[in-house]
Amino acid sequence: LYQDNIGIFWIGTYNHGICFIDERIEKFEVHQRNPFDKKTLVNNNVVGFSEDSQGNLWIATDGGGISSFDTHTRMFTNKIQNSGISSKAVMDVLCDSKERIWVASWGGGIDLFDNSGKRIRNYQLEAFNRPGNIFCLMEDNNGNIWAGTGRNGLLVYEPENDRFKKIVDTTSKTQLTSDAFVMALYQDSENTLW
């Protein structure tokens, strides 16, 4: 479930594409992949959304890659094709404040693209001795990029070293272990990361 900057709710489904609800005009609409039309959703297994500064919605699909939806023309563009993504099992997408697109995938680590869909680089997790299984991405209020992983805990991007660093908390009762599954990230109004 995702709410865009004008208040439309986008609902990702598995096998049934996208539903959106615009309460302002009382409209409910469904978008699905049509294999005979390249200007439709790339895959019907929708698992994540992010919005860029132009109001385009970037859609992560498990098995097909990334689609972009132009909210003005109401058309899909598949800018990031399977050949540019390290894994077809995309779990999340993030459009950051610097107009970059981060793609989290199962088994493929994190891919970084420019806003035209050209891949800049891939970040793997070999240094952590586990495959690059990434569930979620988030940019905090300070511009830091965070990644939640499967069995690699929580990561944060270090731009000065162009790498992701593992965060391990051994001070609290709950302890975020180095092999934790982190499936969702959220920053509240008091800047606490959950």
C-alpha atoms as a PDB file:
ATOM      1  CA  LEU A   1       0.000   0.000   0.000  1.00  0.00           C
ATOM      2  CA  TYR A   2       1.412   3.387  -0.991  1.00  0.00           C
ATOM      3  CA  GLN A   3      -0.033   6.913  -0.914  1.00  0.00           C
ATOM      4  CA  ASP A   4       1.427   9.305  -3.501  1.00  0.00           C
ATOM      5  CA  ASN A   5       1.975  13.053  -3.099  1.00  0.00           C
ATOM      6  CA  ILE A   6      -1.535  13.953  -4.311  1.00  0.00           C
ATOM      7  CA  GLY A   7      -3.296  11.434  -2.055  1.00  0.00           C
ATOM      8  CA  ILE A   8      -3.966   8.493  -4.385  1.00  0.00           C
ATOM      9  CA  PHE A   9      -3.674   5.080  -2.738  1.00  0.00           C
ATOM     10  CA  TRP A  10      -1.826   2.438  -4.770  1.00  0.00           C
ATOM     11  CA  ILE A  11      -2.303  -1.212  -3.861  1.00  0.00           C
ATOM     12  CA  GLY A  12       0.166  -3.813  -5.089  1.00  0.00           C
ATOM     13  CA  THR A  13      -1.142  -7.347  -5.492  1.00  0.00           C
ATOM     14  CA  TYR A  14       0.375 -10.701  -6.280  1.00  0.00           C
ATOM     15  CA  ASN A  15      -0.830 -11.962  -9.701  1.00  0.00           C
ATOM     16  CA  HIS A  16      -3.380  -9.167 -10.147  1.00  0.00           C
ATOM     17  CA  GLY A  17      -1.296  -6.042 -10.813  1.00  0.00           C
ATOM     18  CA  ILE A  18      -2.115  -2.658  -9.314  1.00  0.00           C
ATOM     19  CA  CYS A  19      -5.309  -1.168  -7.949  1.00  0.00           C
ATOM     20  CA  PHE A  20      -5.563   2.501  -7.172  1.00  0.00           C
ATOM     21  CA  ILE A  21      -8.129   4.502  -5.281  1.00  0.00           C
ATOM     22  CA  ASP A  22      -8.576   8.230  -5.833  1.00  0.00           C
ATOM     23  CA  GLU A  23     -10.995   9.321  -3.112  1.00  0.00           C
ATOM     24  CA  ARG A  24     -11.125  12.890  -4.462  1.00  0.00           C
ATOM     25  CA  ILE A  25     -13.061  11.771  -7.543  1.00  0.00           C
ATOM     26  CA  GLU A  26     -14.327   8.458  -6.115  1.00  0.00           C
ATOM     27  CA  LYS A  27     -12.431   6.369  -8.651  1.00  0.00           C
ATOM     28  CA  PHE A  28     -11.137   2.806  -8.398  1.00  0.00           C
ATOM     29  CA  GLU A  29      -8.991   1.462 -11.223  1.00  0.00           C
ATOM     30  CA  VAL A  30      -6.967  -1.701 -11.944  1.00  0.00           C
ATOM     31  CA  HIS A  31      -3.824  -1.965 -14.090  1.00  0.00           C
ATOM     32  CA  GLN A  32      -2.447  -5.331 -15.206  1.00  0.00           C
ATOM     33  CA  ARG A  33       0.215  -6.626 -17.553  1.00  0.00           C
ATOM     34  CA  ASN A  34      -0.830  -7.205 -21.139  1.00  0.00           C
ATOM     35  CA  PRO A  35       1.821  -9.367 -22.880  1.00  0.00           C
ATOM     36  CA  PHE A  36       0.836  -7.842 -26.252  1.00  0.00           C
ATOM     37  CA  ASP A  37       1.287  -4.221 -25.122  1.00  0.00           C
ATOM     38  CA  LYS A  38       4.716  -2.967 -24.000  1.00  0.00           C
ATOM     39  CA  LYS A  39       3.132   0.133 -22.445  1.00  0.00           C
ATOM     40  CA  THR A  40       1.522  -1.850 -19.637  1.00  0.00           C
ATOM     41  CA  LEU A  41       2.803  -3.066 -16.300  1.00  0.00           C
ATOM     42  CA  VAL A  42       5.877  -5.295 -16.753  1.00  0.00           C
ATOM     43  CA  ASN A  43       4.602  -7.967 -14.313  1.00  0.00           C
ATOM     44  CA  ASN A  44       1.493  -8.527 -12.164  1.00  0.00           C
ATOM     45  CA  ASN A  45       3.388  -9.369  -8.938  1.00  0.00           C
ATOM     46  CA  VAL A  46       3.659  -5.861  -7.466  1.00  0.00           C
ATOM     47  CA  VAL A  47       5.664  -5.590  -4.246  1.00  0.00           C
ATOM     48  CA  GLY A  48       6.829  -1.958  -3.937  1.00  0.00           C
ATOM     49  CA  PHE A  49       6.295   1.668  -4.967  1.00  0.00           C
ATOM     50  CA  SER A  50       8.270   4.914  -4.922  1.00  0.00           C
ATOM     51  CA  GLU A  51       7.610   8.332  -6.414  1.00  0.00           C
ATOM     52  CA  ASP A  52      10.153  10.594  -8.120  1.00  0.00           C
ATOM     53  CA  SER A  53      10.204  14.402  -8.069  1.00  0.00           C
ATOM     54  CA  GLN A  54       8.218  14.609 -11.352  1.00  0.00           C
ATOM     55  CA  GLY A  55       5.352  12.596  -9.829  1.00  0.00           C
ATOM     56  CA  ASN A  56       6.163   9.392 -11.738  1.00  0.00           C
ATOM     57  CA  LEU A  57       5.449   6.226  -9.811  1.00  0.00           C
ATOM     58  CA  TRP A  58       8.157   3.528  -9.891  1.00  0.00           C
ATOM     59  CA  ILE A  59       6.812   0.037  -9.354  1.00  0.00           C
ATOM     60  CA  ALA A  60       8.803  -2.993  -8.165  1.00  0.00           C
ATOM     61  CA  THR A  61       7.629  -6.367  -9.423  1.00  0.00           C
ATOM     62  CA  ASP A  62       8.708  -9.805  -8.263  1.00  0.00           C
ATOM     63  CA  GLY A  63       9.671 -11.558 -11.479  1.00  0.00           C
ATOM     64  CA  GLY A  64       9.618  -8.754 -14.020  1.00  0.00           C
ATOM     65  CA  GLY A  65      11.733  -5.837 -12.904  1.00  0.00           C
ATOM     66  CA  ILE A  66      10.622  -2.204 -12.671  1.00  0.00           C
ATOM     67  CA  SER A  67       7.856  -0.245 -14.372  1.00  0.00           C
ATOM     68  CA  SER A  68       7.394   3.509 -14.273  1.00  0.00           C
ATOM     69  CA  PHE A  69       3.892   5.017 -14.410  1.00  0.00           C
ATOM     70  CA  ASP A  70       3.520   8.572 -15.707  1.00  0.00           C
ATOM     71  CA  THR A  71       0.615   9.969 -13.723  1.00  0.00           C
ATOM     72  CA  HIS A  72       0.027  12.715 -16.331  1.00  0.00           C
ATOM     73  CA  THR A  73      -0.149  10.546 -19.476  1.00  0.00           C
ATOM     74  CA  ARG A  74      -1.368   7.488 -17.507  1.00  0.00           C
ATOM     75  CA  MET A  75       1.075   5.263 -19.392  1.00  0.00           C
ATOM     76  CA  PHE A  76       3.628   2.715 -18.244  1.00  0.00           C
ATOM     77  CA  THR A  77       7.263   2.722 -19.345  1.00  0.00           C
ATOM     78  CA  ASN A  78       9.546  -0.174 -18.654  1.00  0.00           C
ATOM     79  CA  LYS A  79      12.776   1.834 -18.432  1.00  0.00           C
ATOM     80  CA  ILE A  80      14.649  -0.702 -16.347  1.00  0.00           C
ATOM     81  CA  GLN A  81      14.485  -4.004 -18.161  1.00  0.00           C
ATOM     82  CA  ASN A  82      15.403  -7.423 -16.801  1.00  0.00           C
ATOM     83  CA  SER A  83      18.810  -7.246 -18.494  1.00  0.00           C
ATOM     84  CA  GLY A  84      19.815  -4.268 -16.336  1.00  0.00           C
ATOM     85  CA  ILE A  85      18.733  -5.724 -13.012  1.00  0.00           C
ATOM     86  CA  SER A  86      20.870  -8.209 -11.103  1.00  0.00           C
ATOM     87  CA  SER A  87      17.821 -10.335 -10.218  1.00  0.00           C
ATOM     88  CA  LYS A  88      14.279 -10.566 -11.598  1.00  0.00           C
ATOM     89  CA  ALA A  89      13.024 -10.999  -8.032  1.00  0.00           C
ATOM     90  CA  VAL A  90      12.743  -7.272  -7.232  1.00  0.00           C
ATOM     91  CA  MET A  91      11.542  -6.655  -3.673  1.00  0.00           C
ATOM     92  CA  ASP A  92      11.529  -2.845  -3.407  1.00  0.00           C
ATOM     93  CA  VAL A  93      12.364   0.381  -5.242  1.00  0.00           C
ATOM     94  CA  LEU A  94      13.417   3.780  -3.883  1.00  0.00           C
ATOM     95  CA  CYS A  95      13.619   7.129  -5.701  1.00  0.00           C
ATOM     96  CA  ASP A  96      15.942   9.202  -3.537  1.00  0.00           C
ATOM     97  CA  SER A  97      16.300  12.962  -3.105  1.00  0.00           C
ATOM     98  CA  LYS A  98      19.222  13.007  -5.579  1.00  0.00           C
ATOM     99  CA  GLU A  99      17.059  11.618  -8.418  1.00  0.00           C
ATOM    100  CA  ARG A 100      18.648   8.153  -8.233  1.00  0.00           C
ATOM    101  CA  ILE A 101      16.721   4.893  -8.302  1.00  0.00           C
ATOM    102  CA  TRP A 102      17.728   2.130  -5.905  1.00  0.00           C
ATOM    103  CA  VAL A 103      16.440  -1.391  -6.608  1.00  0.00           C
ATOM    104  CA  ALA A 104      16.414  -4.098  -3.920  1.00  0.00           C
ATOM    105  CA  SER A 105      16.303  -7.698  -5.067  1.00  0.00           C
ATOM    106  CA  TRP A 106      16.372 -11.243  -3.789  1.00  0.00           C
ATOM    107  CA  GLY A 107      19.763 -12.726  -4.612  1.00  0.00           C
ATOM    108  CA  GLY A 108      20.971  -9.733  -6.610  1.00  0.00           C
ATOM    109  CA  GLY A 109      21.831  -7.203  -3.920  1.00  0.00           C
ATOM    110  CA  ILE A 110      21.099  -3.543  -4.620  1.00  0.00           C
ATOM    111  CA  ASP A 111      21.247  -1.942  -8.056  1.00  0.00           C
ATOM    112  CA  LEU A 112      21.625   1.812  -8.481  1.00  0.00           C
ATOM    113  CA  PHE A 113      20.233   3.551 -11.587  1.00  0.00           C
ATOM    114  CA  ASP A 114      20.013   7.112 -12.807  1.00  0.00           C
ATOM    115  CA  ASN A 115      16.522   8.527 -13.438  1.00  0.00           C
ATOM    116  CA  SER A 116      16.641   7.512 -17.120  1.00  0.00           C
ATOM    117  CA  GLY A 117      17.015   3.849 -16.139  1.00  0.00           C
ATOM    118  CA  LYS A 118      20.749   3.485 -16.870  1.00  0.00           C
ATOM    119  CA  ARG A 119      22.484   1.256 -14.330  1.00  0.00           C
ATOM    120  CA  ILE A 120      25.269   2.979 -12.416  1.00  0.00           C
ATOM    121  CA  ARG A 121      26.396  -0.014 -10.354  1.00  0.00           C
ATOM    122  CA  ASN A 122      25.478  -3.073  -8.281  1.00  0.00           C
ATOM    123  CA  TYR A 123      26.158  -3.537  -4.572  1.00  0.00           C
ATOM    124  CA  GLN A 124      26.571  -7.160  -3.514  1.00  0.00           C
ATOM    125  CA  LEU A 125      26.959  -8.449   0.017  1.00  0.00           C
ATOM    126  CA  GLU A 126      29.855 -10.873  -0.417  1.00  0.00           C
ATOM    127  CA  ALA A 127      31.727  -9.072   2.345  1.00  0.00           C
ATOM    128  CA  PHE A 128      29.065 -10.309   4.764  1.00  0.00           C
ATOM    129  CA  ASN A 129      29.379 -13.958   3.564  1.00  0.00           C
ATOM    130  CA  ARG A 130      25.697 -14.158   2.649  1.00  0.00           C
ATOM    131  CA  PRO A 131      23.781 -13.707  -0.606  1.00  0.00           C
ATOM    132  CA  GLY A 132      22.413 -10.269  -1.456  1.00  0.00           C
ATOM    133  CA  ASN A 133      18.821 -10.746  -0.322  1.00  0.00           C
ATOM    134  CA  ILE A 134      17.365  -7.262   0.178  1.00  0.00           C
ATOM    135  CA  PHE A 135      13.769  -6.790   1.348  1.00  0.00           C
ATOM    136  CA  CYS A 136      13.366  -3.029   1.688  1.00  0.00           C
ATOM    137  CA  LEU A 137      14.943   0.365   1.126  1.00  0.00           C
ATOM    138  CA  MET A 138      14.400   3.746   2.774  1.00  0.00           C
ATOM    139  CA  GLU A 139      15.886   7.250   2.664  1.00  0.00           C
ATOM    140  CA  ASP A 140      15.830   8.996   6.022  1.00  0.00           C
ATOM    141  CA  ASN A 141      15.362  12.721   6.650  1.00  0.00           C
ATOM    142  CA  ASN A 142      19.143  13.245   6.482  1.00  0.00           C
ATOM    143  CA  GLY A 143      19.464  11.619   3.050  1.00  0.00           C
ATOM    144  CA  ASN A 144      20.927   8.339   4.330  1.00  0.00           C
ATOM    145  CA  ILE A 145      19.968   5.216   2.368  1.00  0.00           C
ATOM    146  CA  TRP A 146      19.012   2.217   4.539  1.00  0.00           C
ATOM    147  CA  ALA A 147      18.500  -1.396   3.454  1.00  0.00           C
ATOM    148  CA  GLY A 148      16.727  -4.203   5.292  1.00  0.00           C
ATOM    149  CA  THR A 149      18.063  -7.647   4.433  1.00  0.00           C
ATOM    150  CA  GLY A 150      17.351 -11.339   4.784  1.00  0.00           C
ATOM    151  CA  ARG A 151      19.964 -12.700   7.213  1.00  0.00           C
ATOM    152  CA  ASN A 152      22.287  -9.705   6.920  1.00  0.00           C
ATOM    153  CA  GLY A 153      20.486  -7.344   9.297  1.00  0.00           C
ATOM    154  CA  LEU A 154      20.342  -3.608   8.681  1.00  0.00           C
ATOM    155  CA  LEU A 155      22.658  -1.783   6.254  1.00  0.00           C
ATOM    156  CA  VAL A 156      23.336   1.901   5.657  1.00  0.00           C
ATOM    157  CA  TYR A 157      24.991   3.397   2.582  1.00  0.00           C
ATOM    158  CA  GLU A 158      28.310   5.191   3.101  1.00  0.00           C
ATOM    159  CA  PRO A 159      28.673   7.609   0.155  1.00  0.00           C
ATOM    160  CA  GLU A 160      32.261   8.502   1.062  1.00  0.00           C
ATOM    161  CA  ASN A 161      33.258   4.820   0.589  1.00  0.00           C
ATOM    162  CA  ASP A 162      30.567   3.943  -1.982  1.00  0.00           C
ATOM    163  CA  ARG A 163      29.516   0.874  -0.016  1.00  0.00           C
ATOM    164  CA  PHE A 164      26.920  -0.417   2.423  1.00  0.00           C
ATOM    165  CA  LYS A 165      27.892  -0.863   6.081  1.00  0.00           C
ATOM    166  CA  LYS A 166      26.238  -3.339   8.442  1.00  0.00           C
ATOM    167  CA  ILE A 167      24.636  -1.840  11.563  1.00  0.00           C
ATOM    168  CA  VAL A 168      24.830  -3.999  14.688  1.00  0.00           C
ATOM    169  CA  ASP A 169      23.214  -2.904  17.954  1.00  0.00           C
ATOM    170  CA  THR A 170      24.431  -4.725  21.041  1.00  0.00           C
ATOM    171  CA  THR A 171      23.429  -2.058  23.554  1.00  0.00           C
ATOM    172  CA  SER A 172      19.650  -2.485  23.752  1.00  0.00           C
ATOM    173  CA  LYS A 173      17.562  -5.329  25.161  1.00  0.00           C
ATOM    174  CA  THR A 174      16.164  -6.194  21.751  1.00  0.00           C
ATOM    175  CA  GLN A 175      19.573  -6.227  20.016  1.00  0.00           C
ATOM    176  CA  LEU A 176      19.597  -5.969  16.255  1.00  0.00           C
ATOM    177  CA  THR A 177      21.771  -8.932  15.395  1.00  0.00           C
ATOM    178  CA  SER A 178      24.030  -9.155  12.377  1.00  0.00           C
ATOM    179  CA  ASP A 179      21.936 -11.966  10.863  1.00  0.00           C
ATOM    180  CA  ALA A 180      18.489 -10.431  11.458  1.00  0.00           C
ATOM    181  CA  PHE A 181      15.715 -10.393   8.870  1.00  0.00           C
ATOM    182  CA  VAL A 182      14.712  -6.738   8.366  1.00  0.00           C
ATOM    183  CA  MET A 183      11.579  -6.690   6.226  1.00  0.00           C
ATOM    184  CA  ALA A 184      10.336  -3.101   6.644  1.00  0.00           C
ATOM    185  CA  LEU A 185      11.810   0.287   7.542  1.00  0.00           C
ATOM    186  CA  TYR A 186      10.047   3.446   8.721  1.00  0.00           C
ATOM    187  CA  GLN A 187      11.097   6.814  10.152  1.00  0.00           C
ATOM    188  CA  ASP A 188       8.599   8.523  12.424  1.00  0.00           C
ATOM    189  CA  SER A 189       7.984  12.241  12.986  1.00  0.00           C
ATOM    190  CA  GLU A 190      10.618  12.280  15.761  1.00  0.00           C
ATOM    191  CA  ASN A 191      13.254  10.848  13.371  1.00  0.00           C
ATOM    192  CA  THR A 192      13.307   7.452  15.079  1.00  0.00           C
ATOM    193  CA  LEU A 193      14.055   4.616  12.661  1.00  0.00           C
ATOM    194  CA  TRP A 194      11.813   1.559  13.043  1.00  0.00           C
END
